[in-house]
CSV table of C-alpha atoms in Angstrom, one decimal:
chain,number,residue,atom,x,y,z
H,220,GLU,CA,7.5,20.3,8.0
H,221,ALA,CA,10.0,23.0,7.3
H,222,GLU,CA,12.4,23.5,10.1
H,223,ARG,CA,14.3,26.6,11.1
H,224,HIS,CA,18.1,26.4,10.8
H,225,PHE,CA,20.0,29.3,12.2
H,226,THR,CA,23.4,30.3,10.8
H,227,GLU,CA,25.7,32.5,12.8
H,228,VAL,CA,26.9,35.5,10.6
H,229,GLU,CA,29.0,38.5,11.4
H,230,VAL,CA,27.5,41.8,10.6
H,231,ASP,CA,29.5,45.0,10.5
H,232,GLU,CA,27.4,47.7,12.0
H,233,GLY,CA,29.4,50.5,10.4
H,234,LYS,CA,31.4,53.4,11.9
H,235,GLY,CA,28.3,55.2,13.4
H,236,SER,CA,27.5,52.3,15.8
H,237,GLU,CA,30.9,52.1,17.5
H,238,SER,CA,33.9,54.3,18.1
H,239,SER,CA,36.5,54.4,15.4
H,240,ASP,CA,39.2,52.9,17.7
H,241,THR,CA,37.1,49.8,18.3
H,242,LYS,CA,37.3,47.0,15.8
H,243,ASN,CA,34.9,44.6,17.6
H,244,LYS,CA,32.2,43.0,15.5
H,245,GLU,CA,28.8,42.0,16.9
H,246,THR,CA,27.4,38.6,16.2
H,247,ILE,CA,23.7,38.6,15.2
H,248,ASN,CA,21.5,35.5,14.5
H,249,LEU,CA,19.3,35.8,11.5
H,250,GLY,CA,16.3,33.5,11.0
H,251,ILE,CA,15.3,32.0,7.7
H,252,THR,CA,12.6,34.6,7.2
H,253,GLU,CA,14.4,37.6,8.7
H,254,GLY,CA,16.2,40.3,6.9
H,255,ASP,CA,17.4,43.9,7.1
H,256,SER,CA,15.3,46.0,4.8
H,257,ASN,CA,17.5,49.0,5.3
H,258,LYS,CA,20.4,47.2,3.7
H,259,LYS,CA,18.2,45.6,1.1
H,260,SER,CA,19.1,42.1,2.2
H,261,ARG,CA,16.5,39.6,0.9
H,262,LYS,CA,14.8,37.1,3.0
H,263,THR,CA,15.6,33.5,2.3
H,264,ASP,CA,13.1,31.8,-0.1
H,265,PHE,CA,12.2,28.1,0.1
H,266,GLN,CA,9.9,26.0,-1.8
H,267,THR,CA,6.9,24.6,0.0
H,268,LEU,CA,7.0,20.8,-0.1
H,269,PRO,CA,3.9,18.9,-1.2
H,270,GLU,CA,1.8,17.3,1.4
H,271,PRO,CA,2.9,13.7,2.1
H,272,ALA,CA,0.7,11.1,0.7
H,273,ALA,CA,-1.8,9.7,3.2
H,274,PRO,CA,-1.0,6.2,4.4
H,275,PRO,CA,-3.1,3.6,2.5
H,276,THR,CA,-6.1,2.2,4.2
H,277,ASP,CA,-6.2,-1.5,5.0
H,278,PHE,CA,-8.0,-2.7,1.9
H,279,PHE,CA,-7.7,-6.3,3.1
H,280,LYS,CA,-10.1,-5.8,6.0
H,281,HIS,CA,-12.8,-6.6,3.4
H,282,ILE,CA,-11.5,-10.1,2.5
H,283,ARG,CA,-10.8,-10.7,6.2
H,284,ALA,CA,-14.4,-10.0,7.0
H,285,ALA,CA,-15.5,-12.5,4.3
H,286,LEU,CA,-13.1,-15.1,5.6
H,287,ALA,CA,-14.3,-14.5,9.2
H,288,HIS,CA,-17.8,-15.4,8.1
H,289,ILE,CA,-16.4,-18.6,6.5
H,290,LYS,CA,-14.6,-19.4,9.8
H,291,SER,CA,-17.8,-18.9,11.7
H,292,LYS,CA,-19.6,-21.5,9.6
H,293,GLN,CA,-16.7,-24.0,9.5
H,294,ARG,CA,-15.0,-23.8,12.9
H,295,SER,CA,-12.8,-26.8,12.2
H,296,TRP,CA,-11.1,-25.1,9.2
H,297,LYS,CA,-7.8,-23.3,9.7
H,298,ILE,CA,-7.3,-20.0,8.0
H,299,ASN,CA,-3.8,-18.5,7.6
H,300,GLU,CA,-2.7,-15.4,5.8
H,301,ILE,CA,0.4,-13.5,4.6
H,302,THR,CA,0.6,-10.1,3.0
H,303,GLY,CA,3.4,-8.7,0.9
H,304,LEU,CA,4.4,-6.2,-1.8
H,305,LEU,CA,4.1,-6.8,-5.5
H,306,SER,CA,7.4,-6.4,-7.5
H,307,HIS,CA,8.5,-6.6,-11.1
H,308,GLU,CA,11.7,-6.4,-13.0
H,309,LYS,CA,10.4,-3.5,-15.0
H,310,PRO,CA,8.4,-0.4,-13.9
H,311,LYS,CA,4.7,-1.0,-14.5
H,312,PRO,CA,1.9,1.5,-13.8
H,313,PHE,CA,-0.1,-1.2,-12.0
H,314,LEU,CA,2.7,-1.8,-9.6
H,315,LYS,CA,2.1,1.5,-7.7
H,316,VAL,CA,-0.8,2.6,-5.5
H,317,ALA,CA,-0.7,5.6,-3.2
H,318,GLY,CA,2.9,6.2,-3.9
H,319,SER,CA,4.2,2.7,-3.0
H,320,ASN,CA,4.2,-0.8,-4.3
H,321,ARG,CA,0.8,-2.4,-4.4
H,322,ARG,CA,0.2,-5.0,-1.8
H,323,TYR,CA,-1.2,-8.5,-2.0
H,324,PHE,CA,-3.0,-10.8,0.4
H,325,CYS,CA,-2.6,-14.6,0.3
H,326,GLY,CA,-5.0,-16.6,2.4
H,327,GLU,CA,-4.9,-20.3,3.0
H,328,ILE,CA,-8.0,-22.2,4.1
H,329,GLU,CA,-7.1,-25.6,5.4
H,330,VAL,CA,-10.2,-27.7,4.9
H,331,LEU,CA,-8.3,-30.9,5.6
H,332,PRO,CA,-4.6,-31.5,6.1
H,333,ASP,CA,-4.3,-32.5,2.5
H,334,ALA,CA,-6.9,-30.1,1.1
H,335,VAL,CA,-5.9,-26.4,1.1
H,336,ILE,CA,-7.7,-23.6,-0.7
H,337,THR,CA,-5.5,-20.6,-1.6
H,338,ILE,CA,-7.0,-17.1,-2.0
H,339,LEU,CA,-5.2,-14.2,-3.7
H,340,GLU,CA,-6.5,-10.7,-3.2
H,341,ILE,CA,-4.8,-7.5,-4.5
H,342,ASP,CA,-5.0,-4.0,-3.0
H,343,LEU,CA,-7.6,-2.3,-5.1
H,344,SER,CA,-7.9,0.9,-2.9
H,345,ASP,CA,-7.6,2.9,-6.1
H,346,LYS,CA,-10.9,1.4,-7.3
H,347,ARG,CA,-9.4,-0.8,-10.0
H,348,GLY,CA,-11.4,-3.9,-10.9
H,349,LEU,CA,-10.0,-7.4,-10.3
H,350,SER,CA,-11.6,-10.6,-9.1
H,351,THR,CA,-10.5,-12.6,-6.1
H,352,LEU,CA,-8.5,-15.6,-7.3
H,353,VAL,CA,-9.5,-18.9,-5.5
H,354,MET,CA,-7.4,-21.9,-6.4
H,355,ARG,CA,-6.0,-25.3,-5.3
H,356,LEU,CA,-2.3,-25.7,-5.8
H,357,PRO,CA,-0.4,-28.9,-6.3
H,358,PRO,CA,1.7,-29.9,-3.3
H,359,ASP,CA,5.0,-29.5,-5.1
H,360,GLU,CA,4.3,-26.1,-6.7
H,361,ASP,CA,6.2,-23.8,-4.3
H,362,GLU,CA,6.8,-20.9,-6.8
H,363,ALA,CA,3.3,-20.8,-8.2
H,364,ILE,CA,2.1,-17.8,-6.2
H,365,GLY,CA,5.1,-15.7,-7.0
H,366,ASN,CA,4.8,-16.5,-10.7
H,367,ILE,CA,1.1,-15.7,-10.8
H,368,LEU,CA,1.7,-12.3,-9.0
H,369,ASP,CA,4.6,-11.5,-11.4
H,370,ALA,CA,2.4,-12.2,-14.4
H,371,LEU,CA,-0.4,-10.1,-12.9
H,372,VAL,CA,1.9,-7.0,-12.8
H,373,GLY,CA,3.3,-7.8,-16.3
H,374,LYS,CA,-0.2,-7.9,-17.7
H,375,SER,CA,-1.1,-4.5,-16.2
H,376,GLY,CA,-3.4,-5.8,-13.5
H,377,HIS,CA,-5.1,-8.7,-15.3
H,378,TRP,CA,-4.8,-12.3,-14.2
H,379,ASP,CA,-2.9,-14.4,-16.6
H,380,ARG,CA,-5.6,-17.1,-16.9
H,381,ASP,CA,-3.5,-19.4,-19.1
H,382,LEU,CA,-0.7,-19.4,-16.6
H,383,VAL,CA,-3.1,-19.9,-13.6
H,384,ASN,CA,-4.7,-22.9,-15.3
H,385,GLU,CA,-1.2,-24.3,-16.0
H,386,LEU,CA,0.0,-23.9,-12.4
H,387,THR,CA,-3.2,-24.9,-10.4
H,388,ASP,CA,-5.3,-28.0,-10.0
H,389,MET,CA,-8.4,-25.9,-9.7
H,390,CYS,CA,-9.1,-22.2,-10.0
H,391,THR,CA,-11.9,-19.7,-10.2
H,392,TYR,CA,-12.4,-16.0,-10.1
H,393,VAL,CA,-14.9,-14.6,-7.6
H,394,ALA,CA,-16.1,-11.0,-8.3
H,395,HIS,CA,-15.9,-8.5,-5.5
H,396,PRO,CA,-19.0,-6.9,-4.1
H,397,LYS,CA,-19.9,-3.7,-6.1
H,398,GLU,CA,-19.0,-1.4,-3.2
H,399,LEU,CA,-16.4,-1.9,-0.5
H,400,SER,CA,-16.1,0.8,2.1
H,401,ASN,CA,-16.3,1.4,5.8
H,402,GLU,CA,-20.1,1.4,5.5
H,403,THR,CA,-20.4,-1.9,3.7
H,404,PRO,CA,-23.1,-4.0,5.4
H,405,THR,CA,-22.3,-7.3,7.0
H,406,GLU,CA,-24.7,-9.1,4.5
H,407,VAL,CA,-22.4,-8.1,1.6
H,408,TYR,CA,-19.4,-9.9,3.2
H,409,GLU,CA,-21.6,-12.9,4.0
H,410,ASN,CA,-22.7,-13.1,0.4
H,411,TRP,CA,-19.1,-12.8,-0.8
H,412,ALA,CA,-18.1,-15.6,1.5
H,413,VAL,CA,-20.9,-17.8,0.2
H,414,ARG,CA,-19.8,-17.3,-3.3
H,415,ILE,CA,-16.2,-18.3,-2.3
H,416,LEU,CA,-17.5,-21.4,-0.5
H,417,ARG,CA,-19.4,-22.4,-3.5
H,418,GLU,CA,-16.2,-23.0,-5.4
H,419,PHE,CA,-14.9,-25.6,-2.9
């Protein structure tokens, strides 16, 4: 919001306001929108700033709802998650959403200590289309996720399927439900979870 900033200025009221043998000057505070029309002084103009962008909604609540359903069916499984911001060495249109870098969600479903399923979900709050990536990574592939995400941005929001096949032991692409919103019925998330489970 615009704030008022007051500047102290000295204004000479002229000979008629004080006796000629007095040389005192009166200090007057002028606000940013105030002015003296008699002396033709203009009011200060300022440009209205655009409304700040609304903070992005938590798009990942949808994948979390599907994973919660998986957890309810397989209580012994552990599900961990991290989120972060996509980045790229060059500016790319896909990189930005709602004025900031697009976010990603990485979930790990630990079926067994040596069997972990990794899920990559991208913030699609701008209604872009992109499937959920479900994969099994080799134990020694520490940089696979970063490389996959970097390639995703480089390919303008499309999974680099050749790279994904090269870096993973298993991978599949699970389509999102047609409509994801605050009114999405629970059954839609359950169906999404079932389609993810099918790939295990």
